mmCIF file of C-alpha atoms in Angstrom:
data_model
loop_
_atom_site.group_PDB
_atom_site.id
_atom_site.type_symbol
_atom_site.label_atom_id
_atom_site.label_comp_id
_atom_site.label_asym_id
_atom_site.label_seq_id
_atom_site.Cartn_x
_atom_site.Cartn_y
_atom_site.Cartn_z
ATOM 1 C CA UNK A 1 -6.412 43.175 -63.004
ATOM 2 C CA UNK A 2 -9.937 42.609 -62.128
ATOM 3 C CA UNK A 3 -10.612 46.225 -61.206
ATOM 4 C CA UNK A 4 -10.986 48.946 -64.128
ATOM 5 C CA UNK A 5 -10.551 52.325 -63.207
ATOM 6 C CA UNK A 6 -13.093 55.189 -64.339
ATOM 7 C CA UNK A 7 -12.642 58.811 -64.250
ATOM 8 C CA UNK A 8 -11.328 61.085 -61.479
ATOM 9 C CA UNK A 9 -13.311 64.351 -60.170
ATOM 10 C CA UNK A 10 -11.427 66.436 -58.216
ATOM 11 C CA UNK A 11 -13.120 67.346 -54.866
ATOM 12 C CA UNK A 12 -10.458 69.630 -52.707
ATOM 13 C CA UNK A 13 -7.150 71.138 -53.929
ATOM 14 C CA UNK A 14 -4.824 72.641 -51.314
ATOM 15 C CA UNK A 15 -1.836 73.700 -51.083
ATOM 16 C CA UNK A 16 -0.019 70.598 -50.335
ATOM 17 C CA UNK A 17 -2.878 68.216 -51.127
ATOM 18 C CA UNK A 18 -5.910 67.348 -53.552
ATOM 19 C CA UNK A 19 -8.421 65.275 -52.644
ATOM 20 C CA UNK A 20 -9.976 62.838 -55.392
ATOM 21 C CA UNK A 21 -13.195 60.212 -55.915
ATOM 22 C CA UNK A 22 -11.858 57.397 -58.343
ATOM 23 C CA UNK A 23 -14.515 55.699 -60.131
ATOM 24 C CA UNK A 24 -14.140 51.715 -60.318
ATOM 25 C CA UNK A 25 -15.659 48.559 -61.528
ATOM 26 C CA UNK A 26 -14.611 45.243 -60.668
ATOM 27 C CA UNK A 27 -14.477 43.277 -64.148
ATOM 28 C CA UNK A 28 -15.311 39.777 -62.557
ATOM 29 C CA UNK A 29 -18.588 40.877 -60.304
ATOM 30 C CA UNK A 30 -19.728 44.059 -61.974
ATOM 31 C CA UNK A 31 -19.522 46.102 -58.478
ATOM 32 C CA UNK A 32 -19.295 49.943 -59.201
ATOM 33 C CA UNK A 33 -17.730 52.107 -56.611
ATOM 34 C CA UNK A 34 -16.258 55.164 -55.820
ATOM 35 C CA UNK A 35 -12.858 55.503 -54.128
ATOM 36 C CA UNK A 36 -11.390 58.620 -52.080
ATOM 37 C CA UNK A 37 -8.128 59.524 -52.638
ATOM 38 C CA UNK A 38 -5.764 61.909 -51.381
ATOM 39 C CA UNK A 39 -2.812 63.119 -53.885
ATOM 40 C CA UNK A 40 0.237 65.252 -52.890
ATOM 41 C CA UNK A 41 0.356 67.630 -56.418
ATOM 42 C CA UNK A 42 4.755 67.289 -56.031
ATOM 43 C CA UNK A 43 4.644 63.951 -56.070
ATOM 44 C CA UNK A 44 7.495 63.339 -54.830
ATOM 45 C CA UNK A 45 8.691 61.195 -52.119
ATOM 46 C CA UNK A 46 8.879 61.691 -48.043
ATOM 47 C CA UNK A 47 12.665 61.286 -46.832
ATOM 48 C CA UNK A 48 12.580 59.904 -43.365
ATOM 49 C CA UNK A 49 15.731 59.685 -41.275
ATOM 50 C CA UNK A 50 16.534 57.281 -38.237
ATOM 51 C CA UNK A 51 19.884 58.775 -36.751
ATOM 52 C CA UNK A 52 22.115 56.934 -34.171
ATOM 53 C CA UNK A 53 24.776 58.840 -32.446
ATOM 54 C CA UNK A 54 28.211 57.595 -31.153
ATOM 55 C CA UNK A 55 26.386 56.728 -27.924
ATOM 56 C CA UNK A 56 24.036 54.330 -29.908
ATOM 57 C CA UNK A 57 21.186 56.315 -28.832
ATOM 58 C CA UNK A 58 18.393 56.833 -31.843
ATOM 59 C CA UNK A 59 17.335 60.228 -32.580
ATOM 60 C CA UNK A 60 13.801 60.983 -32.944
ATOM 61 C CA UNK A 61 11.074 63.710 -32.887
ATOM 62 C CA UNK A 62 8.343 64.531 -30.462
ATOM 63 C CA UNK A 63 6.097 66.590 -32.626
ATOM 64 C CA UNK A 64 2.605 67.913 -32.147
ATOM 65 C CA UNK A 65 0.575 66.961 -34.922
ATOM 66 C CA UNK A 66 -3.206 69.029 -35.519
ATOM 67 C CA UNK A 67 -4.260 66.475 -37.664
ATOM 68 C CA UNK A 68 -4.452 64.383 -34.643
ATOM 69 C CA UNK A 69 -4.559 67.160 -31.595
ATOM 70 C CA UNK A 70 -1.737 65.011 -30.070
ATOM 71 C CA UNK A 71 2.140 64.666 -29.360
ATOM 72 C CA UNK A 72 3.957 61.814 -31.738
ATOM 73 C CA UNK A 73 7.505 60.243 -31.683
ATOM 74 C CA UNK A 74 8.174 60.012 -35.028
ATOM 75 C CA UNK A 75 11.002 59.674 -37.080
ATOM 76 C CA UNK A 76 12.966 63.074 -38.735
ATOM 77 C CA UNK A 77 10.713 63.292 -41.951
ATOM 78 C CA UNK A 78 9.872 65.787 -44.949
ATOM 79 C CA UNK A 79 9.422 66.446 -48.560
ATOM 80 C CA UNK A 80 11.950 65.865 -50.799
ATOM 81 C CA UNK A 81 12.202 69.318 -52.521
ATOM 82 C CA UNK A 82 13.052 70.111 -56.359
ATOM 83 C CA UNK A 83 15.936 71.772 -55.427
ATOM 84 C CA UNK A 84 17.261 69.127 -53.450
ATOM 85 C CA UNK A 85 20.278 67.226 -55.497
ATOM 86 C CA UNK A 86 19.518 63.647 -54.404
ATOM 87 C CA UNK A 87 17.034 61.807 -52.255
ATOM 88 C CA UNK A 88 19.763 61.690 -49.308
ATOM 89 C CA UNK A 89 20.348 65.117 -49.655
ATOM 90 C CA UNK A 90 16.867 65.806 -48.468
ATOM 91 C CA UNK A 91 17.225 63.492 -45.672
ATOM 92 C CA UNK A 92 19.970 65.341 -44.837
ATOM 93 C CA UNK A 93 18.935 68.455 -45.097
ATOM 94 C CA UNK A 94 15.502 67.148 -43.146
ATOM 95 C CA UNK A 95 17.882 66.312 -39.838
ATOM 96 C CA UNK A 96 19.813 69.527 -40.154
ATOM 97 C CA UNK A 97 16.583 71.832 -39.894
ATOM 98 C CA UNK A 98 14.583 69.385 -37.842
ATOM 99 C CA UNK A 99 17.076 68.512 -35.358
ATOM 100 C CA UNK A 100 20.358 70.554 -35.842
ATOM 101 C CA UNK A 101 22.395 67.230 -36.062
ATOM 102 C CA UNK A 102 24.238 65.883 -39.336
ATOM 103 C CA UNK A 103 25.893 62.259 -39.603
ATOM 104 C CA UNK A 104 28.615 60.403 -41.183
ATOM 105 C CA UNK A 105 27.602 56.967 -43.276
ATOM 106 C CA UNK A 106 23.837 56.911 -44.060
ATOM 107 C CA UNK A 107 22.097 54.328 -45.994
ATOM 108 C CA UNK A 108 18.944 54.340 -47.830
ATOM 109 C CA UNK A 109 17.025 51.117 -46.266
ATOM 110 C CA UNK A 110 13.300 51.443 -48.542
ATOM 111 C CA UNK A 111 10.927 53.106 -50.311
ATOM 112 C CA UNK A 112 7.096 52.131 -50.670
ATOM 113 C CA UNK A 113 3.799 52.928 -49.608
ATOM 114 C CA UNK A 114 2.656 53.508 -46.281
ATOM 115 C CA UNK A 115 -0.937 54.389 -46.719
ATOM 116 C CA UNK A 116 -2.051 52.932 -50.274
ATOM 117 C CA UNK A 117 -5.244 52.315 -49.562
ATOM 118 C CA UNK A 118 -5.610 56.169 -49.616
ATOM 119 C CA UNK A 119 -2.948 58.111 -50.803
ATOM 120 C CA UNK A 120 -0.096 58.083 -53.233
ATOM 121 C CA UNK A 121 2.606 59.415 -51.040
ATOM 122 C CA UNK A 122 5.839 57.399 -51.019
ATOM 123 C CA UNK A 123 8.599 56.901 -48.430
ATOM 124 C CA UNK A 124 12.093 56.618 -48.638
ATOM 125 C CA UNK A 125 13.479 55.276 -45.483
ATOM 126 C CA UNK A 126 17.431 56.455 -44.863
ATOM 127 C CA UNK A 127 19.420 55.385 -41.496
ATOM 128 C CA UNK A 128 22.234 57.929 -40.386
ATOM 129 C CA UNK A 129 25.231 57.117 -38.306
ATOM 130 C CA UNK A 130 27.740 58.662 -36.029
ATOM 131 C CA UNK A 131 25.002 61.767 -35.591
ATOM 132 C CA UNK A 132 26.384 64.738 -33.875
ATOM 133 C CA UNK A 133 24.836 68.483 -33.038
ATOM 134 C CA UNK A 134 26.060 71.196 -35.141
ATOM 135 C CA UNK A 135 23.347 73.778 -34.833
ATOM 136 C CA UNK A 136 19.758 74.381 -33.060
ATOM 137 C CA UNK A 137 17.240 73.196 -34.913
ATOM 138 C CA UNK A 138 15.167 75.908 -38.004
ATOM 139 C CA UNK A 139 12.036 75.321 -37.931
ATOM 140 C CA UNK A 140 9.376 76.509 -39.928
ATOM 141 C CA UNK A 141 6.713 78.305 -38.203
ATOM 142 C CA UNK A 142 3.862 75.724 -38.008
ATOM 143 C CA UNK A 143 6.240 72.741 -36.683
ATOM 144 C CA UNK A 144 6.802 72.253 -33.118
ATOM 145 C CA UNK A 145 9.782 69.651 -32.684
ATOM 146 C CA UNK A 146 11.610 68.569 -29.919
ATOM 147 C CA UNK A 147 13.934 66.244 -30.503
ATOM 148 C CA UNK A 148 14.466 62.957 -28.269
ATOM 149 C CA UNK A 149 17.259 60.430 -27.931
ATOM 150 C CA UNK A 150 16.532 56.694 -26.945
ATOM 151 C CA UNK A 151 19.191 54.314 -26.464
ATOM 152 C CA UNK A 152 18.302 51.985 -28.585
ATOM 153 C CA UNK A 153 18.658 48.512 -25.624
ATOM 154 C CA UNK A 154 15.653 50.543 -24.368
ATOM 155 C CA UNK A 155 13.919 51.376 -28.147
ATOM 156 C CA UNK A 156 11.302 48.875 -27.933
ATOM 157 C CA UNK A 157 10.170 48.983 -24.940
ATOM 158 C CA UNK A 158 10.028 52.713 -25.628
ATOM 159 C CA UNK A 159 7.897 52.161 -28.277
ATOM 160 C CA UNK A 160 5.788 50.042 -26.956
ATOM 161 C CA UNK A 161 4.575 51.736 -23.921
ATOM 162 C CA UNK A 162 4.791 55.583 -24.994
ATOM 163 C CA UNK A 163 3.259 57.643 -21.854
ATOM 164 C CA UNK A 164 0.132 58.766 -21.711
ATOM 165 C CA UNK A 165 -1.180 61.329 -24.532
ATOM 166 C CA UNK A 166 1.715 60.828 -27.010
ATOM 167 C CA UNK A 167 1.428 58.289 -29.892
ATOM 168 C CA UNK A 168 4.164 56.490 -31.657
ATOM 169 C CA UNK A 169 4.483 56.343 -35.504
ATOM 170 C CA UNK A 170 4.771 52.564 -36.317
ATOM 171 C CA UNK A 171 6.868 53.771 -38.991
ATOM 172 C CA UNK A 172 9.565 53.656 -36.355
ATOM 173 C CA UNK A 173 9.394 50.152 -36.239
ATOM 174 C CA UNK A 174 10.723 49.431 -39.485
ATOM 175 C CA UNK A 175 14.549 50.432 -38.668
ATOM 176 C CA UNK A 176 14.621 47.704 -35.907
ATOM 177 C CA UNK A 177 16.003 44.667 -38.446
ATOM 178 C CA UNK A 178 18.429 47.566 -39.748
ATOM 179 C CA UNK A 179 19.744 48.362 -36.353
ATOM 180 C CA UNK A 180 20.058 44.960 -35.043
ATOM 181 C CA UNK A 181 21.650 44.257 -38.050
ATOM 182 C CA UNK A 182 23.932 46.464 -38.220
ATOM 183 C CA UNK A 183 24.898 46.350 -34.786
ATOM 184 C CA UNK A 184 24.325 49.986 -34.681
ATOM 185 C CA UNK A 185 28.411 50.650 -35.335
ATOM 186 C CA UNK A 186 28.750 53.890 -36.510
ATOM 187 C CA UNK A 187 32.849 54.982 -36.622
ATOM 188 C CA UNK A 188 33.143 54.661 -32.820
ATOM 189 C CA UNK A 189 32.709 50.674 -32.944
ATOM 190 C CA UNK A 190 30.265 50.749 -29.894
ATOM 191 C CA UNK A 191 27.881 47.860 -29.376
#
């Protein structure tokens, strides 16, 4: 590794995140710099949950997000907990308060990065079948979900031209392989 890392000072702590400068060096040219970081103190993973219903239409979230004073379609998403018993139980748990729907089969597709140029949070990527409504939604009192169905012959274009004033998380873009590959089958064999 040509880069050797220095010591951290601590800028911010919050509740749910820290802010840090990283001191580094590159080995090879001598540079010196200073890197920002943000840190999640849990450390622990994001579950994120692509659900397709019996009618092959894809469950997702319209959520307004302060950090960016807009609207997003996003997938179902949160922190896996402590008290959660696996990393799929927080997904589903996540689609249960978020959206009110549970599913049958769900698979765990990833988990990586998605920002590691300046934060350490990790995702872990699960796709749900066969979802189906079982309650109204509980959320907590800062989120404001709604939560939209696509079918997915009309997900990418969908995507791709989002009306005016809402923004899609690219993050959505990552189940497409899994659904075409999958044929999107859940238990009622629909294609």
């Amino acid at each position: 590794m040509k880069l050797e890392l220095g010591r951290d000072r601590v800028v911010y702590t919050g509740k749910w995140l820290k802010v840090i400068e990283r001191k580094f060096r590159n080995k090879v040219t001598g540079h010196k710099g200073t890197w920002e970081v943000v840190e999640r103190p849990s450390r622990r993973p994001i579950a994120l949950v692509g659900a397709v219903t019996t009618e092959n239409e894809l469950l997702l979230t319209k959520s307004y997000r302060v950090p960016l004073k807009k609207w997003t379609i996003e997938m179902c998403a949160g922190m896996i907990e402590e008290s959660d018993a696996s990393e799929e139980a927080a997904a589903r748990r996540e689609l249960m308060e978020e959206m009110g729907y549970e599913v049958g089969e769900m698979k765990r597709l990833m988990c990586g990065p998605f920002n590691a140029g300046m934060q350490n949070d990790q995702l872990v990527i699960f796709l749900g079948w066969d979802a189906k409504k079982v309650r109204e939604p509980q959320l907590e009192g800062g989120e404001d979900i709604k939560v939209v169905k696509v079918p997915i012959k009309r997900l990418i274009p969908f995507l791709l031209r989002p009306r005016k004033n809402l923004l899609v998380d690219v993050k959505i873009f990552s189940l497409i392989p899994f659904l075409t590959q999958r044929g999107t089958h859940g238990k009622s064999g629909k294609r």
